[in-house]
Amino acid sequence: MPLTPQSTQTIKSLLDAATSAGPNGAPGLVFHAVRSTGEPLISHASGARGLNTSTPMDLDTTFWIASCTKIVTSIACLQLVEQGKLSLDSAETIQKYAPEIGRKKVYPDGKTAEEQKKPVTLRMLLAHTAGFAYTFLDPRVAMWAGAVGVDEFTGDERDIVDAPLFNQPGERWEYGTNLDWAGIIVERASGQKLNDYFQEHIFKPLGINDVTMFPSKEMRDNLAYMHQRDGEGKLSEREHLYRRALHMQSKEEQERFFHSGGAGLFAKPKEYIKILTALANNGTCPHTSHQLLSPATVDQMFENQIPEHPNFARNSPAPANPRLANHTPEMYPQEGDPPQGWGLSMFLTIAPGATGRAANTGWWAGLANLFWWVDREKGVAGMIASQVLPFGDPKVVGTWVEVERAVYEGLEG
């Protein structure tokens, strides 16, 4: 059943209002919502590709999708688990394909090293309980790195592989470079560079074009500008945070560049949404009939991996770098503070959401304020895309909430 005409117009009006507010709004947004059957519910582009350009945002605009990469890496890992090449819970997987992890010290205070109390597993990496952190979120990383510093967005794998653990494996949830390590494991287990693995085993079978770590000239020509919002709420264009990847043109350069399983992909949202559609459809692409993952594996992706931490996303500390992330003490506010969880690898709103999303909906985001969700119970998936820093932008987040609500109201209508 399609959206009601009134709901469709409401969504377009909400997006257009957000992008018509100049420096106080969002320069450009793209939004897609689909049924698990593959039926498009709405696709709309609004605004411009940059604050200082008249080039309109359109459905062919390319975005750096940052941590929206993580769910793709998780799918790759789980494909290899299904094939028996990896194990979620055996420490042997890490010992065989990432022995460096087993040799890492733990720095709970950022300064003093201690030994690991238990070995890291692939499940811990996908659930963000392995003990890795991000330098822009956790000040302990900078304390450990000292004057040299760490920058996970340089495309240099040393910024990832040299960092230690900051929590004991399995003891707490912390968002970090876990999926970068998972991507390294995929490469070593498959014998392919991560982008090549994605193309062959995920994107091509789903009929996906223009999702890649190394955008073509056509994708670069359609790239959305990166923006920075200042403390007074004003936007300005800024240099691209992940610009080195955009210069990697030869195969040799691409081979040397770090294939980040945590944040490496660029995409047209109209193509990325096909991945979400397959997950909403229990692992099978409705367009190509390709089974990406078994229904049982998809069920496992949507199982809460951290029931012992029902408030993991509440009372969050201020990020270490406010230019990259706003302080959002509660990641996904819900009335009554019901338990929340983390799957493999996504946030789970275990209780139904105020927008109309059903229980156990999975969602996640990209640093430049991109957000997606997959509601398997109601058979709906969607994505809103922007290129605005810092993360947690009130204008983009508010628009996402409103357009998601309008989707569900349109379905119910």
Coordinates of C-alpha atoms in Angstrom, one line a residue:
M1 CA 0.0 0.0 0.0
P2 CA 1.5 3.4 -1.0
L3 CA 1.6 6.5 1.2
T4 CA -1.4 8.7 1.2
P5 CA -1.0 11.8 -1.0
Q6 CA -1.3 14.0 2.0
S7 CA 1.5 12.2 3.8
T8 CA 3.7 12.4 0.7
Q9 CA 3.2 16.1 0.5
T10 CA 3.8 16.5 4.2
I11 CA 7.2 14.8 3.9
K12 CA 8.2 16.9 1.0
S13 CA 7.2 20.0 2.8
L14 CA 9.1 19.1 5.9
L15 CA 12.3 18.4 3.9
D16 CA 11.9 21.6 1.9
A17 CA 11.3 23.7 5.0
A18 CA 14.5 22.3 6.5
T19 CA 16.6 23.2 3.4
S20 CA 15.1 26.7 2.9
A21 CA 16.3 28.2 6.2
G22 CA 19.7 29.3 4.9
P23 CA 22.7 28.9 7.3
N24 CA 20.3 28.0 10.1
G25 CA 18.9 25.0 8.3
A26 CA 20.3 22.1 6.4
P27 CA 21.7 23.0 2.9
G28 CA 20.4 19.8 1.3
L29 CA 18.7 16.6 2.2
V30 CA 17.8 13.3 0.5
F31 CA 15.1 11.0 1.9
H32 CA 14.0 7.6 0.8
A33 CA 11.5 5.2 2.4
V34 CA 10.6 1.7 1.0
R35 CA 8.5 -1.3 1.8
S36 CA 10.2 -4.6 2.5
T37 CA 8.7 -5.8 -0.8
G38 CA 10.8 -3.2 -2.6
E39 CA 7.9 -0.9 -3.3
P40 CA 9.1 2.7 -3.1
L41 CA 7.1 4.8 -0.6
I42 CA 8.8 8.1 -1.3
S43 CA 12.1 9.5 -2.7
H44 CA 12.7 13.2 -2.4
A45 CA 15.8 15.5 -2.7
S46 CA 15.6 19.0 -1.3
G47 CA 17.9 22.0 -1.2
A48 CA 21.4 22.3 -2.7
R49 CA 24.5 20.3 -2.7
G50 CA 26.3 23.0 -0.8
L51 CA 25.4 26.2 1.1
N52 CA 27.3 28.3 -1.5
T53 CA 26.3 26.5 -4.7
S54 CA 23.1 26.7 -6.7
T55 CA 23.5 23.1 -7.9
P56 CA 20.4 21.4 -6.6
M57 CA 20.5 18.3 -4.4
D58 CA 19.1 15.4 -6.4
L59 CA 18.6 11.6 -6.1
D60 CA 22.0 11.1 -7.8
T61 CA 24.0 13.1 -5.3
T62 CA 26.9 11.2 -3.7
F63 CA 27.3 11.2 0.1
W64 CA 30.1 10.1 2.4
I65 CA 28.0 7.7 4.5
A66 CA 30.6 7.2 7.2
S67 CA 29.3 4.8 9.9
C68 CA 26.5 3.7 7.7
T69 CA 29.3 1.5 6.4
K70 CA 29.2 -0.6 9.6
I71 CA 26.1 -2.6 8.8
V72 CA 27.6 -3.6 5.5
T73 CA 30.8 -4.8 7.2
S74 CA 28.6 -6.7 9.7
I75 CA 26.8 -8.4 6.8
A76 CA 30.1 -9.4 5.3
C77 CA 31.2 -11.0 8.6
L78 CA 28.0 -12.8 8.9
Q79 CA 28.2 -14.2 5.4
L80 CA 31.6 -15.7 6.3
V81 CA 30.1 -17.0 9.5
E82 CA 27.4 -18.8 7.5
Q83 CA 30.1 -20.3 5.3
G84 CA 32.0 -21.6 8.4
K85 CA 35.0 -19.4 7.7
L86 CA 34.5 -17.2 10.8
S87 CA 33.0 -17.8 14.2
L88 CA 31.2 -15.2 16.3
D89 CA 32.2 -16.7 19.6
S90 CA 35.4 -18.6 19.2
A91 CA 38.5 -16.8 20.1
E92 CA 40.3 -18.8 17.4
T93 CA 38.8 -16.5 14.7
I94 CA 40.6 -13.5 16.2
Q95 CA 43.8 -15.6 16.9
K96 CA 43.9 -16.7 13.2
Y97 CA 42.9 -13.5 11.4
A98 CA 43.8 -10.7 13.8
P99 CA 46.4 -12.0 16.3
E100 CA 47.4 -8.4 17.0
I101 CA 44.2 -7.9 19.0
G102 CA 45.2 -10.6 21.4
R103 CA 48.5 -8.9 22.1
K104 CA 47.0 -5.5 22.9
K105 CA 47.1 -4.0 26.4
V106 CA 44.1 -2.3 28.0
Y107 CA 44.4 1.3 29.1
P108 CA 41.3 2.0 31.3
D109 CA 42.6 5.4 32.3
G110 CA 44.4 6.2 29.1
K111 CA 47.8 5.9 30.8
T112 CA 48.3 2.7 32.7
A113 CA 48.4 -0.6 30.9
E114 CA 46.9 -3.9 32.1
E115 CA 46.5 -7.3 30.5
Q116 CA 43.3 -8.5 28.9
K117 CA 41.1 -10.6 31.3
K118 CA 39.4 -12.5 28.4
P119 CA 40.0 -12.8 24.7
V120 CA 38.1 -10.6 22.2
T121 CA 35.6 -12.3 19.9
L122 CA 34.0 -11.3 16.6
R123 CA 30.7 -10.9 18.4
M124 CA 32.3 -8.4 20.7
L125 CA 33.6 -6.4 17.7
L126 CA 30.1 -6.3 16.1
A127 CA 28.5 -5.5 19.4
H128 CA 31.0 -2.7 20.3
T129 CA 32.0 -4.5 23.5
A130 CA 35.6 -5.5 22.5
G131 CA 37.1 -2.4 24.2
F132 CA 38.1 -0.2 21.3
A133 CA 37.2 3.5 21.2
Y134 CA 37.1 6.6 18.9
T135 CA 39.5 9.5 19.5
F136 CA 36.8 12.1 18.8
L137 CA 34.5 10.6 21.4
D138 CA 36.8 9.3 24.1
P139 CA 39.5 11.6 25.6
R140 CA 41.5 8.5 26.8
V141 CA 42.6 7.8 23.2
A142 CA 44.3 11.2 23.0
M143 CA 45.8 10.7 26.5
W144 CA 47.3 7.4 25.2
A145 CA 48.5 8.8 21.9
G146 CA 50.2 11.8 23.4
A147 CA 51.8 14.4 21.1
V148 CA 51.5 12.2 18.0
G149 CA 47.8 12.0 18.2
V150 CA 45.3 9.7 16.4
D151 CA 43.0 10.4 13.4
E152 CA 40.8 7.6 12.3
F153 CA 39.8 9.4 9.1
T154 CA 43.2 9.6 7.4
G155 CA 43.0 6.4 5.4
D156 CA 46.1 5.2 7.2
E157 CA 45.5 1.9 8.9
R158 CA 48.1 2.6 11.6
D159 CA 45.6 5.0 13.2
I160 CA 43.4 2.0 13.7
V161 CA 45.7 -1.0 14.2
D162 CA 48.2 0.7 16.5
A163 CA 45.5 1.8 19.1
P164 CA 45.1 -0.4 22.2
L165 CA 41.9 -1.4 24.1
F166 CA 40.4 1.1 26.5
N167 CA 38.0 -1.3 28.2
Q168 CA 38.3 -4.9 29.2
P169 CA 36.8 -7.1 26.5
G170 CA 33.1 -7.8 27.0
E171 CA 32.7 -5.6 30.1
R172 CA 31.0 -2.5 28.6
W173 CA 29.6 -1.0 25.4
E174 CA 31.6 1.7 23.7
Y175 CA 31.4 3.0 20.2
G176 CA 34.7 2.7 18.5
T177 CA 36.9 1.2 15.8
N178 CA 35.5 -2.3 16.3
L179 CA 34.0 -2.6 12.8
D180 CA 37.3 -1.4 11.2
W181 CA 38.9 -4.5 12.8
A182 CA 35.9 -6.6 11.6
G183 CA 36.7 -5.4 8.1
I184 CA 40.3 -6.4 8.4
I185 CA 39.2 -9.9 9.5
V186 CA 36.9 -10.1 6.4
E187 CA 39.9 -9.2 4.2
R188 CA 42.2 -11.8 5.7
A189 CA 39.5 -14.5 5.7
S190 CA 38.3 -13.9 2.2
G191 CA 41.6 -12.9 0.5
Q192 CA 40.0 -9.8 -0.9
K193 CA 40.3 -6.1 -0.2
L194 CA 37.1 -5.0 1.7
N195 CA 35.7 -2.8 -1.1
D196 CA 36.2 -5.7 -3.6
Y197 CA 34.4 -8.1 -1.2
F198 CA 31.5 -5.7 -0.8
Q199 CA 31.2 -5.3 -4.6
E200 CA 31.3 -9.0 -5.4
H201 CA 29.3 -10.5 -2.5
I202 CA 26.9 -7.7 -1.4
F203 CA 26.4 -4.9 -3.9
K204 CA 26.4 -6.7 -7.3
P205 CA 24.0 -9.5 -6.1
L206 CA 21.6 -6.8 -4.9
G207 CA 21.8 -4.8 -8.2
I208 CA 23.6 -1.9 -6.4
N209 CA 25.6 0.7 -8.2
D210 CA 27.5 3.7 -6.9
V211 CA 28.2 2.5 -3.4
T212 CA 32.0 2.3 -3.1
M213 CA 35.0 3.3 -1.1
F214 CA 36.5 5.0 -4.2
P215 CA 34.0 7.1 -6.1
S216 CA 34.1 7.3 -9.8
K217 CA 34.4 10.6 -11.6
E218 CA 30.7 10.7 -12.1
M219 CA 30.1 10.2 -8.4
R220 CA 32.7 12.8 -7.5
D221 CA 31.1 15.3 -9.8
N222 CA 27.9 14.7 -7.9
L223 CA 29.4 14.9 -4.4
A224 CA 27.6 16.9 -1.8
Y225 CA 29.7 19.5 0.0
M226 CA 30.7 19.0 3.7
H227 CA 29.4 21.6 6.2
Q228 CA 30.2 22.7 9.7
R229 CA 27.7 24.2 12.1
D230 CA 29.2 26.6 14.6
G231 CA 28.3 27.2 18.2
E232 CA 25.7 29.8 17.2
G233 CA 23.9 27.4 14.9
K234 CA 25.3 28.9 11.6
L235 CA 26.5 26.6 8.8
S236 CA 29.5 27.1 6.5
E237 CA 31.1 24.9 3.9
R238 CA 34.3 23.1 5.1
E239 CA 36.9 20.8 3.7
H240 CA 35.8 17.2 3.3
L241 CA 36.6 15.1 6.4
Y242 CA 37.3 12.0 4.3
R243 CA 38.9 13.7 1.3
R244 CA 41.9 11.5 0.8
A245 CA 39.7 8.6 -0.4
L246 CA 38.5 10.9 -3.1
H247 CA 42.0 11.2 -4.6
M248 CA 42.7 7.5 -4.7
Q249 CA 42.2 6.9 -8.4
S250 CA 44.6 4.1 -9.4
K251 CA 44.2 0.5 -8.3
E252 CA 47.7 0.7 -6.7
E253 CA 46.6 3.7 -4.6
Q254 CA 43.4 2.1 -3.6
E255 CA 45.2 -1.1 -2.5
R256 CA 47.4 1.0 -0.2
F257 CA 44.6 3.0 1.2
F258 CA 42.9 1.6 4.3
H259 CA 39.5 0.0 3.5
S260 CA 37.6 1.2 6.5
G261 CA 34.9 -1.2 7.6
G262 CA 33.7 1.4 10.0
A263 CA 33.4 4.5 7.9
G264 CA 34.8 4.0 4.4
L265 CA 31.8 4.1 2.0
F266 CA 30.5 6.8 -0.3
A267 CA 27.0 6.2 -1.7
K268 CA 23.9 7.4 -3.5
P269 CA 21.2 6.8 -0.9
K270 CA 18.8 5.4 -3.6
E271 CA 21.3 2.6 -4.0
Y272 CA 22.2 2.1 -0.3
I273 CA 18.5 1.7 0.5
K274 CA 18.6 -1.6 -1.3
I275 CA 20.7 -3.1 1.5
L276 CA 18.1 -2.0 4.1
T277 CA 15.3 -3.4 2.0
A278 CA 17.0 -6.8 1.9
L279 CA 17.3 -6.7 5.7
A280 CA 13.7 -5.7 6.1
N281 CA 12.8 -8.6 3.8
N282 CA 14.5 -11.2 6.1
G283 CA 17.8 -11.2 4.1
T284 CA 16.5 -11.6 0.5
C285 CA 16.5 -8.8 -2.1
P286 CA 13.0 -8.3 -3.5
H287 CA 14.4 -6.9 -6.7
T288 CA 17.0 -9.7 -7.6
S289 CA 15.7 -12.5 -5.4
H290 CA 19.3 -12.9 -4.1
Q291 CA 19.5 -14.2 -0.5
L292 CA 22.1 -11.9 1.2
L293 CA 21.8 -13.7 4.5
S294 CA 19.5 -16.4 5.9
P295 CA 16.4 -15.4 7.8
A296 CA 18.0 -17.0 10.9
T297 CA 21.1 -14.8 10.6
V298 CA 19.0 -11.7 10.1
D299 CA 17.1 -12.6 13.2
Q300 CA 20.4 -12.8 15.1
M301 CA 21.4 -9.3 13.8
F302 CA 18.2 -8.0 15.4
E303 CA 18.8 -9.7 18.8
N304 CA 20.0 -7.6 21.7
Q305 CA 23.6 -8.4 22.4
I306 CA 23.9 -6.3 25.5
P307 CA 20.8 -7.0 27.7
E308 CA 22.9 -6.3 30.8
H309 CA 23.3 -2.6 29.6
P310 CA 19.7 -1.4 29.0
N311 CA 20.7 2.2 29.5
F312 CA 23.9 2.1 27.5
A313 CA 22.8 5.1 25.3
R314 CA 21.7 7.3 28.2
N315 CA 23.8 9.8 30.2
S316 CA 26.5 9.8 27.6
P317 CA 29.6 11.9 28.4
A318 CA 30.5 14.9 26.3
P319 CA 32.5 14.0 23.2
A320 CA 36.2 14.7 23.1
N321 CA 35.9 16.7 19.8
P322 CA 32.8 18.9 19.7
R323 CA 33.6 19.9 16.1
L324 CA 32.8 16.3 15.1
A325 CA 30.0 15.3 17.6
N326 CA 27.5 17.3 19.6
H327 CA 26.9 16.3 23.2
T328 CA 23.7 14.2 23.1
P329 CA 23.3 12.7 26.5
E330 CA 20.5 10.4 25.3
M331 CA 21.1 8.9 21.9
Y332 CA 17.4 8.0 21.2
P333 CA 15.0 9.5 23.8
Q334 CA 12.0 7.3 24.6
E335 CA 9.2 8.2 27.0
G336 CA 9.5 6.1 30.2
D337 CA 13.1 5.1 29.5
P338 CA 12.4 1.6 28.3
P339 CA 15.4 -0.8 27.8
Q340 CA 17.4 -0.3 24.6
G341 CA 19.9 -2.5 23.0
W342 CA 22.5 -3.2 20.3
G343 CA 22.4 -5.8 17.6
L344 CA 24.9 -7.0 15.0
S345 CA 25.6 -4.1 14.3
M346 CA 22.9 -1.5 15.0
F347 CA 21.0 0.3 17.7
L348 CA 17.8 -1.5 18.7
T349 CA 14.8 0.4 19.9
I350 CA 13.3 -2.6 21.7
A351 CA 10.1 -0.8 22.6
P352 CA 8.0 0.8 19.9
G353 CA 9.0 4.4 19.0
A354 CA 7.0 7.5 19.1
T355 CA 7.2 8.0 15.4
G356 CA 5.2 4.8 14.8
R357 CA 8.1 2.4 14.4
A358 CA 7.5 -1.1 15.8
A359 CA 9.3 -2.8 18.6
N360 CA 12.8 -4.1 17.8
T361 CA 13.5 -1.7 15.0
G362 CA 17.1 -1.4 14.0
W363 CA 18.7 1.9 13.1
W364 CA 22.0 3.7 12.9
A365 CA 23.8 6.7 11.5
G366 CA 26.7 8.3 9.8
L367 CA 28.9 11.0 11.3
A368 CA 27.8 13.7 8.9
N369 CA 24.2 13.3 10.0
L370 CA 22.9 10.5 7.9
F371 CA 20.3 8.2 9.6
W372 CA 18.7 4.9 8.5
W373 CA 16.1 2.5 10.1
V374 CA 14.8 -1.0 9.4
D375 CA 11.4 -1.9 10.8
R376 CA 10.9 -5.6 10.1
E377 CA 7.6 -5.9 11.9
K378 CA 5.9 -3.3 9.8
G379 CA 8.0 -3.9 6.7
V380 CA 9.5 -0.4 6.3
A381 CA 13.0 0.9 5.9
G382 CA 14.2 4.5 5.3
M383 CA 17.2 6.8 5.2
I384 CA 17.8 10.5 5.4
A385 CA 21.1 11.9 4.2
S386 CA 23.0 15.1 4.8
Q387 CA 26.6 16.3 5.0
V388 CA 26.6 18.4 8.1
L389 CA 29.0 18.3 11.1
P390 CA 29.0 17.9 14.1
F391 CA 27.0 14.7 14.5
G392 CA 23.6 15.0 16.3
D393 CA 22.7 18.1 14.3
P394 CA 19.3 19.3 15.8
K395 CA 17.9 20.5 12.4
V396 CA 18.7 17.2 10.6
V397 CA 17.7 15.0 13.6
G398 CA 14.4 16.9 14.0
T399 CA 13.6 16.6 10.3
W400 CA 14.4 12.8 10.4
V401 CA 12.0 12.3 13.3
E402 CA 9.2 14.2 11.6
V403 CA 9.5 12.6 8.2
E404 CA 9.7 9.1 9.7
R405 CA 6.5 9.9 11.7
A406 CA 4.8 11.1 8.5
V407 CA 5.7 7.8 6.8
Y408 CA 4.0 5.8 9.4
E409 CA 1.0 8.1 9.5
G410 CA 0.7 7.8 5.7
L411 CA 0.8 4.0 5.9
E412 CA -1.9 3.9 8.6
G413 CA -4.0 6.5 6.7

